[in-house]
Amino acid sequence: DTGVSQNPRHKITKRGQNVTFRCDPISEHNRLYWYRQTLGQGPEFLTYFQNEAQLEKSRLLSDRFSAERPKGSFSTLEIQRTEQGDSAMYLCASSLEGRAFFGQGTRLTVV
Amino acid sequence: QKEVEQDPGPLSVPEGAIVSLNCTYSNSAFQYFMWYRQYSRKGPELLMYTYSSGNKEDGRFTAQVDKSSKYISLFIRDSQPSDSATYLCAMTPQGGSEKLVFGKGTKLTVNP
């Protein structure tokens, strides 16, 4: 499968715990994006990378959120001290020539 | 006012019907327009990508863009039960970069 891969697919965590998600983009794509989607809403942009450089972060990305893309390959999104409001689908996408392709997402439930 | 408005539906049609899905936007900087299909609990799948006013056809799908009215549409001909999904419009100021701004999505059900 050469699509965007996200792990884990589901994560249930207790409030206050830290969680980390991984995204493996399509190999030749140099841009990688993270989005968050809540029920009944479209995805909302969080941050994006061109190669290893993080070029933009949304206001939605509080200081509890951090994303990395070491060596311009896979990316991780970490949420520290999770809150119930963090429960959502976290989507990763990679793009080439303007077309963004999404992974299946990681569904986070904070209890 | 949100940058992108999309009627969330739900929309229910019989098999074989022509479906029309629409979005309006307020930011005239948007130049590139996309339609994504999202099945329940899955990631969005890119259906159509266009950057000029007018129509673009791909099989049973036609994307239409009217930049003067800030209005985009997706038409689905001969709709099938497998088309049942949420359809998301998305747009961006420039191709190849920057964030996508999405509508809320329209939930479509095609009944056999």
mmCIF file of C-alpha atoms in Angstrom:
data_model
loop_
_atom_site.group_PDB
_atom_site.id
_atom_site.type_symbol
_atom_site.label_atom_id
_atom_site.label_comp_id
_atom_site.label_asym_id
_atom_site.label_seq_id
_atom_site.Cartn_x
_atom_site.Cartn_y
_atom_site.Cartn_z
ATOM 1 C CA ASP A 1 0.000 0.000 0.000
ATOM 2 C CA THR A 2 1.624 3.260 -1.118
ATOM 3 C CA GLY A 3 -0.881 5.632 0.466
ATOM 4 C CA VAL A 4 -0.547 7.773 3.584
ATOM 5 C CA SER A 5 -0.304 5.565 6.656
ATOM 6 C CA GLN A 6 -1.343 6.615 10.158
ATOM 7 C CA ASN A 7 -0.851 4.795 13.422
ATOM 8 C CA PRO A 8 -2.541 3.983 15.650
ATOM 9 C CA ARG A 9 -6.006 3.984 14.093
ATOM 10 C CA HIS A 10 -7.676 4.356 17.461
ATOM 11 C CA LYS A 11 -6.433 5.629 20.798
ATOM 12 C CA ILE A 12 -8.308 5.843 24.088
ATOM 13 C CA THR A 13 -6.515 7.712 26.829
ATOM 14 C CA LYS A 14 -7.250 9.142 30.216
ATOM 15 C CA ARG A 15 -7.383 12.873 30.670
ATOM 16 C CA GLY A 16 -3.970 14.254 31.536
ATOM 17 C CA GLN A 17 -1.989 11.573 29.713
ATOM 18 C CA ASN A 18 0.302 12.260 26.764
ATOM 19 C CA VAL A 19 -0.318 10.675 23.376
ATOM 20 C CA THR A 20 1.728 10.475 20.180
ATOM 21 C CA PHE A 21 0.516 9.732 16.671
ATOM 22 C CA ARG A 22 2.606 8.791 13.670
ATOM 23 C CA CYS A 23 2.139 9.561 9.985
ATOM 24 C CA ASP A 24 4.062 8.039 7.096
ATOM 25 C CA PRO A 25 3.443 10.085 3.947
ATOM 26 C CA ILE A 26 3.582 8.971 0.331
ATOM 27 C CA SER A 27 7.299 8.645 -0.256
ATOM 28 C CA GLU A 28 7.818 11.238 -3.003
ATOM 29 C CA HIS A 29 5.649 13.911 -1.338
ATOM 30 C CA ASN A 30 7.577 16.730 0.297
ATOM 31 C CA ARG A 31 4.662 18.465 2.018
ATOM 32 C CA LEU A 32 2.925 16.959 5.028
ATOM 33 C CA TYR A 33 -0.114 18.320 6.840
ATOM 34 C CA TRP A 34 -1.957 17.606 10.063
ATOM 35 C CA TYR A 35 -5.677 18.297 10.408
ATOM 36 C CA ARG A 36 -8.231 17.712 13.136
ATOM 37 C CA GLN A 37 -11.833 16.720 12.441
ATOM 38 C CA THR A 38 -14.648 16.649 14.953
ATOM 39 C CA LEU A 39 -18.055 15.074 14.411
ATOM 40 C CA GLY A 40 -20.143 16.867 11.812
ATOM 41 C CA GLN A 41 -17.345 19.236 10.820
ATOM 42 C CA GLY A 42 -14.842 19.390 8.023
ATOM 43 C CA PRO A 43 -11.140 18.915 8.772
ATOM 44 C CA GLU A 44 -9.385 21.932 10.300
ATOM 45 C CA PHE A 45 -5.780 22.709 9.530
ATOM 46 C CA LEU A 46 -3.286 22.320 12.379
ATOM 47 C CA THR A 47 0.195 22.530 10.879
ATOM 48 C CA TYR A 48 2.290 21.667 7.850
ATOM 49 C CA PHE A 49 5.833 20.746 6.918
ATOM 50 C CA GLN A 50 7.835 21.124 3.797
ATOM 51 C CA ASN A 51 10.506 18.485 4.117
ATOM 52 C CA GLU A 52 11.654 18.795 7.746
ATOM 53 C CA ALA A 53 10.709 22.467 8.173
ATOM 54 C CA GLN A 54 7.479 23.298 9.992
ATOM 55 C CA LEU A 55 6.199 26.245 7.974
ATOM 56 C CA GLU A 56 2.883 27.146 9.552
ATOM 57 C CA LYS A 57 0.949 26.406 12.729
ATOM 58 C CA SER A 58 -2.721 27.137 13.321
ATOM 59 C CA ARG A 59 -4.025 29.017 16.339
ATOM 60 C CA LEU A 60 -5.771 25.712 17.117
ATOM 61 C CA LEU A 61 -2.382 24.212 17.934
ATOM 62 C CA SER A 62 -1.989 25.114 21.592
ATOM 63 C CA ASP A 63 1.315 24.752 23.392
ATOM 64 C CA ARG A 64 0.237 21.256 24.456
ATOM 65 C CA PHE A 65 0.573 20.158 20.836
ATOM 66 C CA SER A 66 3.881 19.564 19.113
ATOM 67 C CA ALA A 67 4.667 18.115 15.721
ATOM 68 C CA GLU A 68 7.925 16.987 14.236
ATOM 69 C CA ARG A 69 9.123 15.632 10.937
ATOM 70 C CA PRO A 70 12.702 14.489 11.407
ATOM 71 C CA LYS A 71 14.695 14.133 8.199
ATOM 72 C CA GLY A 72 11.627 15.073 6.177
ATOM 73 C CA SER A 73 10.178 11.575 6.292
ATOM 74 C CA PHE A 74 7.531 10.429 8.780
ATOM 75 C CA SER A 75 5.918 12.869 11.175
ATOM 76 C CA THR A 76 4.700 12.655 14.747
ATOM 77 C CA LEU A 77 2.037 14.688 16.511
ATOM 78 C CA GLU A 78 2.185 14.719 20.299
ATOM 79 C CA ILE A 79 -0.494 15.995 22.617
ATOM 80 C CA GLN A 80 0.546 16.567 26.204
ATOM 81 C CA ARG A 81 -1.830 16.619 29.173
ATOM 82 C CA THR A 82 -4.804 15.583 27.044
ATOM 83 C CA GLU A 83 -8.196 17.154 27.665
ATOM 84 C CA GLN A 84 -11.656 15.876 26.751
ATOM 85 C CA GLY A 85 -11.868 18.594 24.118
ATOM 86 C CA ASP A 86 -8.955 16.942 22.305
ATOM 87 C CA SER A 87 -11.207 14.014 21.360
ATOM 88 C CA ALA A 88 -11.328 14.062 17.563
ATOM 89 C CA MET A 89 -10.043 12.407 14.406
ATOM 90 C CA TYR A 90 -6.492 13.484 13.649
ATOM 91 C CA LEU A 91 -5.775 13.343 9.940
ATOM 92 C CA CYS A 92 -2.468 13.448 8.147
ATOM 93 C CA ALA A 93 -2.115 14.342 4.478
ATOM 94 C CA SER A 94 0.780 14.594 2.084
ATOM 95 C CA SER A 95 0.804 16.479 -1.169
ATOM 96 C CA LEU A 96 2.535 16.816 -4.471
ATOM 97 C CA GLU A 97 1.678 19.436 -7.067
ATOM 98 C CA GLY A 98 -1.226 20.754 -5.056
ATOM 99 C CA ARG A 99 -3.106 17.503 -4.577
ATOM 100 C CA ALA A 100 -3.400 16.444 -0.946
ATOM 101 C CA PHE A 101 -3.961 12.793 -0.093
ATOM 102 C CA PHE A 102 -5.184 11.835 3.336
ATOM 103 C CA GLY A 103 -4.534 8.884 5.578
ATOM 104 C CA GLN A 104 -7.272 6.998 7.403
ATOM 105 C CA GLY A 105 -6.790 9.084 10.519
ATOM 106 C CA THR A 106 -6.241 8.389 14.190
ATOM 107 C CA ARG A 107 -9.398 8.584 16.283
ATOM 108 C CA LEU A 108 -8.577 9.892 19.756
ATOM 109 C CA THR A 109 -10.974 9.497 22.658
ATOM 110 C CA VAL A 110 -10.066 11.184 25.931
ATOM 111 C CA VAL A 111 -11.982 9.789 28.903
ATOM 112 C CA GLN B 1 -19.442 34.205 8.520
ATOM 113 C CA LYS B 2 -17.309 31.150 7.861
ATOM 114 C CA GLU B 3 -14.940 31.288 4.905
ATOM 115 C CA VAL B 4 -16.586 28.237 3.307
ATOM 116 C CA GLU B 5 -20.267 27.414 3.646
ATOM 117 C CA GLN B 6 -21.687 23.999 2.806
ATOM 118 C CA ASP B 7 -25.146 22.675 3.556
ATOM 119 C CA PRO B 8 -24.632 19.622 5.774
ATOM 120 C CA GLY B 9 -27.807 17.955 4.547
ATOM 121 C CA PRO B 10 -28.542 15.113 4.967
ATOM 122 C CA LEU B 11 -29.437 14.531 1.344
ATOM 123 C CA SER B 12 -31.266 11.357 0.330
ATOM 124 C CA VAL B 13 -31.839 10.393 -3.316
ATOM 125 C CA PRO B 14 -32.937 7.286 -5.227
ATOM 126 C CA GLU B 15 -30.402 5.262 -7.172
ATOM 127 C CA GLY B 16 -29.815 6.707 -10.620
ATOM 128 C CA ALA B 17 -30.604 10.300 -9.625
ATOM 129 C CA ILE B 18 -28.419 13.276 -10.477
ATOM 130 C CA VAL B 19 -26.961 14.756 -7.312
ATOM 131 C CA SER B 20 -25.932 18.386 -6.940
ATOM 132 C CA LEU B 21 -23.678 19.422 -4.062
ATOM 133 C CA ASN B 22 -22.663 23.028 -3.507
ATOM 134 C CA CYS B 23 -20.360 25.314 -1.564
ATOM 135 C CA THR B 24 -20.044 29.057 -1.356
ATOM 136 C CA TYR B 25 -17.016 30.961 -0.155
ATOM 137 C CA SER B 26 -16.229 34.479 0.878
ATOM 138 C CA ASN B 27 -12.456 34.742 0.359
ATOM 139 C CA SER B 28 -11.691 35.844 -3.194
ATOM 140 C CA ALA B 29 -8.083 34.707 -2.693
ATOM 141 C CA PHE B 30 -9.179 31.076 -3.079
ATOM 142 C CA GLN B 31 -8.013 29.852 -6.456
ATOM 143 C CA TYR B 32 -7.848 26.063 -6.170
ATOM 144 C CA PHE B 33 -10.870 23.935 -5.430
ATOM 145 C CA MET B 34 -11.261 20.314 -4.463
ATOM 146 C CA TRP B 35 -13.966 17.823 -3.671
ATOM 147 C CA TYR B 36 -13.319 14.977 -1.268
ATOM 148 C CA ARG B 37 -15.455 11.941 -0.477
ATOM 149 C CA GLN B 38 -15.356 10.591 3.066
ATOM 150 C CA TYR B 39 -16.862 7.288 4.093
ATOM 151 C CA SER B 40 -17.785 6.828 7.726
ATOM 152 C CA ARG B 41 -14.730 6.592 9.996
ATOM 153 C CA LYS B 42 -12.341 6.856 7.038
ATOM 154 C CA GLY B 43 -10.046 9.582 5.759
ATOM 155 C CA PRO B 44 -11.137 11.955 2.959
ATOM 156 C CA GLU B 45 -10.486 10.717 -0.594
ATOM 157 C CA LEU B 46 -9.688 13.234 -3.320
ATOM 158 C CA LEU B 47 -12.318 13.160 -6.096
ATOM 159 C CA MET B 48 -11.819 16.336 -8.098
ATOM 160 C CA TYR B 49 -9.214 19.101 -8.281
ATOM 161 C CA THR B 50 -9.683 22.248 -10.325
ATOM 162 C CA TYR B 51 -8.355 25.778 -10.481
ATOM 163 C CA SER B 52 -10.245 27.504 -13.245
ATOM 164 C CA SER B 53 -13.805 28.659 -13.651
ATOM 165 C CA GLY B 54 -15.898 26.296 -15.717
ATOM 166 C CA ASN B 55 -16.552 22.586 -15.703
ATOM 167 C CA LYS B 56 -14.276 19.596 -15.230
ATOM 168 C CA GLU B 57 -15.583 16.105 -15.839
ATOM 169 C CA ASP B 58 -14.282 12.762 -14.592
ATOM 170 C CA GLY B 59 -16.525 9.799 -15.246
ATOM 171 C CA ARG B 60 -19.826 10.320 -13.446
ATOM 172 C CA PHE B 61 -18.493 13.371 -11.597
ATOM 173 C CA THR B 62 -18.486 16.975 -12.817
ATOM 174 C CA ALA B 63 -16.949 19.817 -10.833
ATOM 175 C CA GLN B 64 -18.104 23.330 -11.619
ATOM 176 C CA VAL B 65 -16.465 26.551 -10.450
ATOM 177 C CA ASP B 66 -17.884 30.061 -10.727
ATOM 178 C CA LYS B 67 -15.296 32.421 -9.263
ATOM 179 C CA SER B 68 -17.375 35.521 -10.017
ATOM 180 C CA SER B 69 -20.151 34.200 -7.776
ATOM 181 C CA LYS B 70 -17.779 32.431 -5.349
ATOM 182 C CA TYR B 71 -19.736 29.234 -5.858
ATOM 183 C CA ILE B 72 -18.625 25.687 -6.601
ATOM 184 C CA SER B 73 -20.636 22.557 -7.333
ATOM 185 C CA LEU B 74 -20.163 18.831 -7.692
ATOM 186 C CA PHE B 75 -22.594 16.871 -9.838
ATOM 187 C CA ILE B 76 -22.890 13.110 -9.641
ATOM 188 C CA ARG B 77 -24.683 11.412 -12.517
ATOM 189 C CA ASP B 78 -26.356 8.012 -12.273
ATOM 190 C CA SER B 79 -25.799 7.923 -8.533
ATOM 191 C CA GLN B 80 -25.111 4.546 -6.935
ATOM 192 C CA PRO B 81 -25.561 3.262 -3.372
ATOM 193 C CA SER B 82 -21.761 3.131 -3.178
ATOM 194 C CA ASP B 83 -21.751 6.934 -3.555
ATOM 195 C CA SER B 84 -23.331 7.194 -0.099
ATOM 196 C CA ALA B 85 -20.799 9.193 1.896
ATOM 197 C CA THR B 86 -20.022 12.673 3.138
ATOM 198 C CA TYR B 87 -18.783 15.046 0.444
ATOM 199 C CA LEU B 88 -16.414 17.806 1.495
ATOM 200 C CA CYS B 89 -15.478 20.828 -0.549
ATOM 201 C CA ALA B 90 -12.047 22.319 0.086
ATOM 202 C CA MET B 91 -10.137 25.276 -1.268
ATOM 203 C CA THR B 92 -6.837 27.059 -0.966
ATOM 204 C CA PRO B 93 -5.325 30.328 -2.142
ATOM 205 C CA GLN B 94 -2.588 28.651 -4.152
ATOM 206 C CA GLY B 95 -1.889 25.236 -5.474
ATOM 207 C CA GLY B 96 0.909 23.116 -4.116
ATOM 208 C CA SER B 97 1.077 24.735 -0.758
ATOM 209 C CA GLU B 98 -0.782 26.188 2.180
ATOM 210 C CA LYS B 99 -3.638 24.850 4.161
ATOM 211 C CA LEU B 100 -6.936 23.642 2.780
ATOM 212 C CA VAL B 101 -10.087 25.265 4.104
ATOM 213 C CA PHE B 102 -12.950 22.787 4.203
ATOM 214 C CA GLY B 103 -16.694 23.046 4.258
ATOM 215 C CA LYS B 104 -18.635 21.083 6.875
ATOM 216 C CA GLY B 105 -19.472 18.345 4.399
ATOM 217 C CA THR B 106 -22.790 17.142 2.979
ATOM 218 C CA LYS B 107 -23.962 13.682 3.991
ATOM 219 C CA LEU B 108 -25.415 11.877 0.967
ATOM 220 C CA THR B 109 -27.426 8.670 0.982
ATOM 221 C CA VAL B 110 -28.304 6.945 -2.303
ATOM 222 C CA ASN B 111 -31.145 4.503 -1.803
ATOM 223 C CA PRO B 112 -31.325 1.338 -3.941
#
